[in-house]
Amino acid sequence: MNKFFTTTVFLTLLATNLVRSQEPLLTKQEAVSLALENNFGIKVAKNQVAIADNNSGILNSGYLPTLTANASADYNRDDSTIEFPGQFLQDSLGLPLLDPTSGNPVSRPDIELDKAEAQRYNGGLTANYTLFDGLGRLYNYKRLKEQYQLSELQARETIENTMLQLFSIYFEVARLTENENVLQQALEISTQRITRAEYAFEYGQNTKLDILNAQVDVTNDSINLLNTRQQLANVKRDLNVVLSQNLNETFAVDTLVQFTPKLQLVTFVSQAVLNNVAVLQTEKNLNITAYDIKVNQSGYLPTIGLNGSYGWNLNQSAASAFFPGTNNETWNFGLGASLTWNLFDGGGTMVRVKNAKIAYENQELLKQQVLLEVERDIQNAMAIYENRLTIFEIQEQNVRTNQNNFIRSKEQFQLGRITSIEFRQAQINLLNAQTNKNLAKYDAKLAEIQLLQLTGQLLNVTL
């Protein structure tokens, strides 16, 4: 029963390993390209840049004239009866109305107007153009250009943060992949121990206890391998989320790590103030607040504008009892100029200028704070990177030491000079050294990436 269990577990894990070996390789550059193309946060950042680009265009500058068209049409129809005053007197007083020629009594009939129509049509164009507005639109246009460049820096910051998140998960996938291989090798060694222990027991060279110990080790190694594979599957789904692709997409990752030369990192650190995205953003905000001051100061100056109009009118009316019908058509064209100077607006402009100057001072203080914090972060990141790189080098040496120890222990175990417990301890020591080395390697690389981000070079180097 124990043989069947051991064989089943081993074959199942071996089959899973064969399936993983057929997965397509997702290189670091391919992962970066997929993230830049598909990541939702990066897409939103790019859309924000597009909005800022639209806002900084000539169509939003106020430099173009405005043209307004208007038109209207009116229609009236009247049905009326006109009763003359003489007829009214005849009816009310009973007096006859005499014909001036014959002197005979007559009755004047009422006048009825049926469907008397009148139409009125007009249309026109009105153009306005501001020649001078105290230079307000000029500085506002420059402010919008700075705002666009700020949005580009904000998008770059989003991309850098996404890249940091991407590589953090990518390296975790790589670490678990290497750990999986290490645990797979440990399981194979433990499985071989069972076979050796069973043969030795059959020939009377050891007791049943050695077989049981080997079976316990196989069970533990199998559980560790299964747990690592489950963690690996979960982290791969995390990576698929960053890449905005199918969660069940399968792939293998590149476990080769190359570190940036120390001299190049020192150069990056020396130029960090010129390239750090947080520092660059504070400089853009400083320029924007400077333009805010000038925009508000434009309220002290007059505004000069031009206007023009072109119109057409048509009036048509039906004939009445006393007037014939009319048909009047007119065309008009006009030009004008205006000057507006708000000599005193209750102090509103003065308050806005003062507040803008205070905002500029605050932005200068914020820049000094950011510079100090960035310098601190870079020094900390450099120290962390050097420390983790040293730890990785120590762990590499530790792996070589434990490999030599394991090889010697294996030879001694096969000769029967050490027990299975001592051999297992050498195996565990090697396993721990290998997993610790994997952790140290990717921790050091991730520390390097964080340092590259702070120096503003993350998107400019090949990782």
PDB file of C-alpha atoms in Angstrom, residues 55-204:
ATOM      1  CA  ASN A  55      -6.769  71.192 -23.349  1.00  0.00           C
ATOM      2  CA  SER A  56      -3.389  72.635 -24.371  1.00  0.00           C
ATOM      3  CA  GLY A  57      -4.326  72.983 -28.050  1.00  0.00           C
ATOM      4  CA  ILE A  58      -5.122  76.169 -29.952  1.00  0.00           C
ATOM      5  CA  LEU A  59      -8.836  75.403 -29.826  1.00  0.00           C
ATOM      6  CA  ASN A  60      -8.791  75.857 -26.047  1.00  0.00           C
ATOM      7  CA  SER A  61      -6.443  78.851 -25.974  1.00  0.00           C
ATOM      8  CA  GLY A  62      -8.889  81.735 -26.435  1.00  0.00           C
ATOM      9  CA  TYR A  63      -6.869  83.061 -29.373  1.00  0.00           C
ATOM     10  CA  LEU A  64      -9.502  82.196 -31.985  1.00  0.00           C
ATOM     11  CA  PRO A  65     -12.535  84.402 -32.687  1.00  0.00           C
ATOM     12  CA  THR A  66     -16.116  83.396 -31.970  1.00  0.00           C
ATOM     13  CA  LEU A  67     -18.783  83.314 -34.679  1.00  0.00           C
ATOM     14  CA  THR A  68     -22.474  83.123 -33.817  1.00  0.00           C
ATOM     15  CA  ALA A  69     -25.353  82.567 -36.237  1.00  0.00           C
ATOM     16  CA  ASN A  70     -28.971  83.360 -35.465  1.00  0.00           C
ATOM     17  CA  ALA A  71     -32.208  83.144 -37.411  1.00  0.00           C
ATOM     18  CA  SER A  72     -35.942  83.500 -36.717  1.00  0.00           C
ATOM     19  CA  ALA A  73     -39.274  83.351 -38.527  1.00  0.00           C
ATOM     20  CA  ASP A  74     -42.689  84.703 -37.421  1.00  0.00           C
ATOM     21  CA  TYR A  75     -46.074  84.104 -38.998  1.00  0.00           C
ATOM     22  CA  ASN A  76     -49.374  85.874 -38.152  1.00  0.00           C
ATOM     23  CA  ARG A  77     -52.870  85.550 -39.619  1.00  0.00           C
ATOM     24  CA  ASP A  78     -55.691  87.930 -38.649  1.00  0.00           C
ATOM     25  CA  ASP A  79     -59.464  87.610 -39.245  1.00  0.00           C
ATOM     26  CA  SER A  80     -61.126  90.953 -38.351  1.00  0.00           C
ATOM     27  CA  THR A  81     -64.302  93.021 -38.854  1.00  0.00           C
ATOM     28  CA  ILE A  82     -64.069  96.849 -38.924  1.00  0.00           C
ATOM     29  CA  GLU A  83     -67.205  98.744 -37.859  1.00  0.00           C
ATOM     30  CA  PHE A  84     -67.200 102.475 -38.712  1.00  0.00           C
ATOM     31  CA  PRO A  85     -68.223 105.114 -36.106  1.00  0.00           C
ATOM     32  CA  GLY A  86     -71.221 106.422 -38.185  1.00  0.00           C
ATOM     33  CA  GLN A  87     -72.897 103.045 -38.255  1.00  0.00           C
ATOM     34  CA  PHE A  88     -72.421 102.775 -34.533  1.00  0.00           C
ATOM     35  CA  LEU A  89     -74.151 106.192 -33.990  1.00  0.00           C
ATOM     36  CA  GLN A  90     -77.043 105.256 -36.252  1.00  0.00           C
ATOM     37  CA  ASP A  91     -77.642 102.090 -34.365  1.00  0.00           C
ATOM     38  CA  SER A  92     -77.254 103.561 -30.885  1.00  0.00           C
ATOM     39  CA  LEU A  93     -79.204 106.866 -31.325  1.00  0.00           C
ATOM     40  CA  GLY A  94     -81.700 105.898 -33.992  1.00  0.00           C
ATOM     41  CA  LEU A  95     -80.523 108.698 -36.261  1.00  0.00           C
ATOM     42  CA  PRO A  96     -80.281 108.149 -39.972  1.00  0.00           C
ATOM     43  CA  LEU A  97     -76.963 108.536 -41.771  1.00  0.00           C
ATOM     44  CA  LEU A  98     -77.570 110.816 -44.842  1.00  0.00           C
ATOM     45  CA  ASP A  99     -75.933 110.550 -48.201  1.00  0.00           C
ATOM     46  CA  PRO A 100     -74.132 113.874 -48.732  1.00  0.00           C
ATOM     47  CA  THR A 101     -75.089 113.926 -52.422  1.00  0.00           C
ATOM     48  CA  SER A 102     -78.776 113.065 -52.389  1.00  0.00           C
ATOM     49  CA  GLY A 103     -79.553 113.663 -48.782  1.00  0.00           C
ATOM     50  CA  ASN A 104     -81.245 110.299 -48.528  1.00  0.00           C
ATOM     51  CA  PRO A 105     -80.696 108.035 -45.530  1.00  0.00           C
ATOM     52  CA  VAL A 106     -78.017 105.271 -46.147  1.00  0.00           C
ATOM     53  CA  SER A 107     -76.396 102.460 -44.122  1.00  0.00           C
ATOM     54  CA  ARG A 108     -72.618 101.984 -44.450  1.00  0.00           C
ATOM     55  CA  PRO A 109     -71.643  98.283 -44.396  1.00  0.00           C
ATOM     56  CA  ASP A 110     -68.854  96.870 -42.123  1.00  0.00           C
ATOM     57  CA  ILE A 111     -65.427  95.939 -43.620  1.00  0.00           C
ATOM     58  CA  GLU A 112     -64.279  92.370 -43.025  1.00  0.00           C
ATOM     59  CA  LEU A 113     -60.662  91.232 -43.423  1.00  0.00           C
ATOM     60  CA  ASP A 114     -60.360  87.477 -43.902  1.00  0.00           C
ATOM     61  CA  LYS A 115     -56.987  85.611 -43.624  1.00  0.00           C
ATOM     62  CA  ALA A 116     -54.783  88.687 -43.477  1.00  0.00           C
ATOM     63  CA  GLU A 117     -51.288  87.113 -43.344  1.00  0.00           C
ATOM     64  CA  ALA A 118     -48.021  88.663 -42.201  1.00  0.00           C
ATOM     65  CA  GLN A 119     -44.524  87.066 -42.202  1.00  0.00           C
ATOM     66  CA  ARG A 120     -41.280  88.208 -40.689  1.00  0.00           C
ATOM     67  CA  TYR A 121     -37.865  86.557 -41.351  1.00  0.00           C
ATOM     68  CA  ASN A 122     -34.403  87.503 -40.193  1.00  0.00           C
ATOM     69  CA  GLY A 123     -30.946  85.968 -40.016  1.00  0.00           C
ATOM     70  CA  GLY A 124     -27.494  87.146 -39.073  1.00  0.00           C
ATOM     71  CA  LEU A 125     -23.890  86.396 -38.181  1.00  0.00           C
ATOM     72  CA  THR A 126     -22.039  87.948 -35.270  1.00  0.00           C
ATOM     73  CA  ALA A 127     -18.242  87.716 -34.864  1.00  0.00           C
ATOM     74  CA  ASN A 128     -16.201  88.700 -31.803  1.00  0.00           C
ATOM     75  CA  TYR A 129     -12.447  88.701 -31.359  1.00  0.00           C
ATOM     76  CA  THR A 130     -10.377  89.740 -28.364  1.00  0.00           C
ATOM     77  CA  LEU A 131      -7.275  91.653 -29.427  1.00  0.00           C
ATOM     78  CA  PHE A 132      -5.850  92.116 -25.969  1.00  0.00           C
ATOM     79  CA  ASP A 133      -6.930  90.813 -22.572  1.00  0.00           C
ATOM     80  CA  GLY A 134      -4.033  91.872 -20.377  1.00  0.00           C
ATOM     81  CA  LEU A 135      -1.917  88.881 -21.549  1.00  0.00           C
ATOM     82  CA  GLY A 136      -4.166  86.567 -19.530  1.00  0.00           C
ATOM     83  CA  ARG A 137      -4.789  84.087 -22.333  1.00  0.00           C
ATOM     84  CA  LEU A 138      -1.068  84.027 -23.236  1.00  0.00           C
ATOM     85  CA  TYR A 139      -0.054  82.934 -19.762  1.00  0.00           C
ATOM     86  CA  ASN A 140      -3.036  80.611 -19.501  1.00  0.00           C
ATOM     87  CA  TYR A 141      -1.962  78.971 -22.771  1.00  0.00           C
ATOM     88  CA  LYS A 142       1.553  78.485 -21.390  1.00  0.00           C
ATOM     89  CA  ARG A 143       0.041  77.143 -18.172  1.00  0.00           C
ATOM     90  CA  LEU A 144      -1.936  74.549 -20.143  1.00  0.00           C
ATOM     91  CA  LYS A 145       1.266  73.480 -21.898  1.00  0.00           C
ATOM     92  CA  GLU A 146       2.902  72.971 -18.505  1.00  0.00           C
ATOM     93  CA  GLN A 147      -0.178  71.067 -17.364  1.00  0.00           C
ATOM     94  CA  TYR A 148       0.172  68.772 -20.353  1.00  0.00           C
ATOM     95  CA  GLN A 149       3.807  68.071 -19.511  1.00  0.00           C
ATOM     96  CA  LEU A 150       2.783  67.438 -15.902  1.00  0.00           C
ATOM     97  CA  SER A 151       0.207  64.888 -17.073  1.00  0.00           C
ATOM     98  CA  GLU A 152       2.957  63.159 -19.058  1.00  0.00           C
ATOM     99  CA  LEU A 153       5.059  62.937 -15.896  1.00  0.00           C
ATOM    100  CA  GLN A 154       2.072  61.592 -13.987  1.00  0.00           C
ATOM    101  CA  ALA A 155       1.578  58.954 -16.678  1.00  0.00           C
ATOM    102  CA  ARG A 156       5.272  58.106 -16.458  1.00  0.00           C
ATOM    103  CA  GLU A 157       4.928  57.706 -12.694  1.00  0.00           C
ATOM    104  CA  THR A 158       1.986  55.347 -13.236  1.00  0.00           C
ATOM    105  CA  ILE A 159       4.029  53.330 -15.731  1.00  0.00           C
ATOM    106  CA  GLU A 160       7.012  53.161 -13.362  1.00  0.00           C
ATOM    107  CA  ASN A 161       4.824  51.988 -10.479  1.00  0.00           C
ATOM    108  CA  THR A 162       3.216  49.416 -12.745  1.00  0.00           C
ATOM    109  CA  MET A 163       6.643  48.187 -13.871  1.00  0.00           C
ATOM    110  CA  LEU A 164       7.733  47.882 -10.246  1.00  0.00           C
ATOM    111  CA  GLN A 165       4.593  45.893  -9.472  1.00  0.00           C
ATOM    112  CA  LEU A 166       5.101  43.796 -12.620  1.00  0.00           C
ATOM    113  CA  PHE A 167       8.686  42.816 -11.781  1.00  0.00           C
ATOM    114  CA  SER A 168       7.841  42.226  -8.146  1.00  0.00           C
ATOM    115  CA  ILE A 169       5.316  39.584  -9.225  1.00  0.00           C
ATOM    116  CA  TYR A 170       7.425  38.333 -12.143  1.00  0.00           C
ATOM    117  CA  PHE A 171      10.398  37.668  -9.859  1.00  0.00           C
ATOM    118  CA  GLU A 172       8.136  35.970  -7.345  1.00  0.00           C
ATOM    119  CA  VAL A 173       7.001  33.633 -10.133  1.00  0.00           C
ATOM    120  CA  ALA A 174      10.658  33.026 -10.993  1.00  0.00           C
ATOM    121  CA  ARG A 175      11.574  32.364  -7.345  1.00  0.00           C
ATOM    122  CA  LEU A 176       8.737  29.876  -6.869  1.00  0.00           C
ATOM    123  CA  THR A 177       9.661  28.218 -10.170  1.00  0.00           C
ATOM    124  CA  GLU A 178      13.209  27.663  -8.984  1.00  0.00           C
ATOM    125  CA  ASN A 179      11.952  26.497  -5.605  1.00  0.00           C
ATOM    126  CA  GLU A 180       9.666  24.062  -7.394  1.00  0.00           C
ATOM    127  CA  ASN A 181      12.649  22.599  -9.241  1.00  0.00           C
ATOM    128  CA  VAL A 182      14.611  22.308  -5.991  1.00  0.00           C
ATOM    129  CA  LEU A 183      11.709  20.577  -4.241  1.00  0.00           C
ATOM    130  CA  GLN A 184      11.215  18.296  -7.240  1.00  0.00           C
ATOM    131  CA  GLN A 185      14.842  17.187  -6.965  1.00  0.00           C
ATOM    132  CA  ALA A 186      14.438  16.674  -3.217  1.00  0.00           C
ATOM    133  CA  LEU A 187      11.387  14.490  -3.841  1.00  0.00           C
ATOM    134  CA  GLU A 188      13.270  12.401  -6.383  1.00  0.00           C
ATOM    135  CA  ILE A 189      16.126  11.869  -3.912  1.00  0.00           C
ATOM    136  CA  SER A 190      13.676  10.871  -1.169  1.00  0.00           C
ATOM    137  CA  THR A 191      11.900   8.473  -3.537  1.00  0.00           C
ATOM    138  CA  GLN A 192      15.212   6.861  -4.391  1.00  0.00           C
ATOM    139  CA  ARG A 193      15.855   6.459  -0.671  1.00  0.00           C
ATOM    140  CA  ILE A 194      12.679   4.404  -0.336  1.00  0.00           C
ATOM    141  CA  THR A 195      13.823   2.067  -3.077  1.00  0.00           C
ATOM    142  CA  ARG A 196      17.278   1.750  -1.504  1.00  0.00           C
ATOM    143  CA  ALA A 197      15.820   1.193   1.968  1.00  0.00           C
ATOM    144  CA  GLU A 198      13.483  -1.512   0.658  1.00  0.00           C
ATOM    145  CA  TYR A 199      16.336  -3.356  -1.057  1.00  0.00           C
ATOM    146  CA  ALA A 200      18.489  -3.057   2.049  1.00  0.00           C
ATOM    147  CA  PHE A 201      15.630  -4.367   4.210  1.00  0.00           C
ATOM    148  CA  GLU A 202      15.137  -7.356   1.920  1.00  0.00           C
ATOM    149  CA  TYR A 203      18.823  -8.240   2.287  1.00  0.00           C
ATOM    150  CA  GLY A 204      18.760  -7.670   6.024  1.00  0.00           C
TER     151      GLY A 204
END
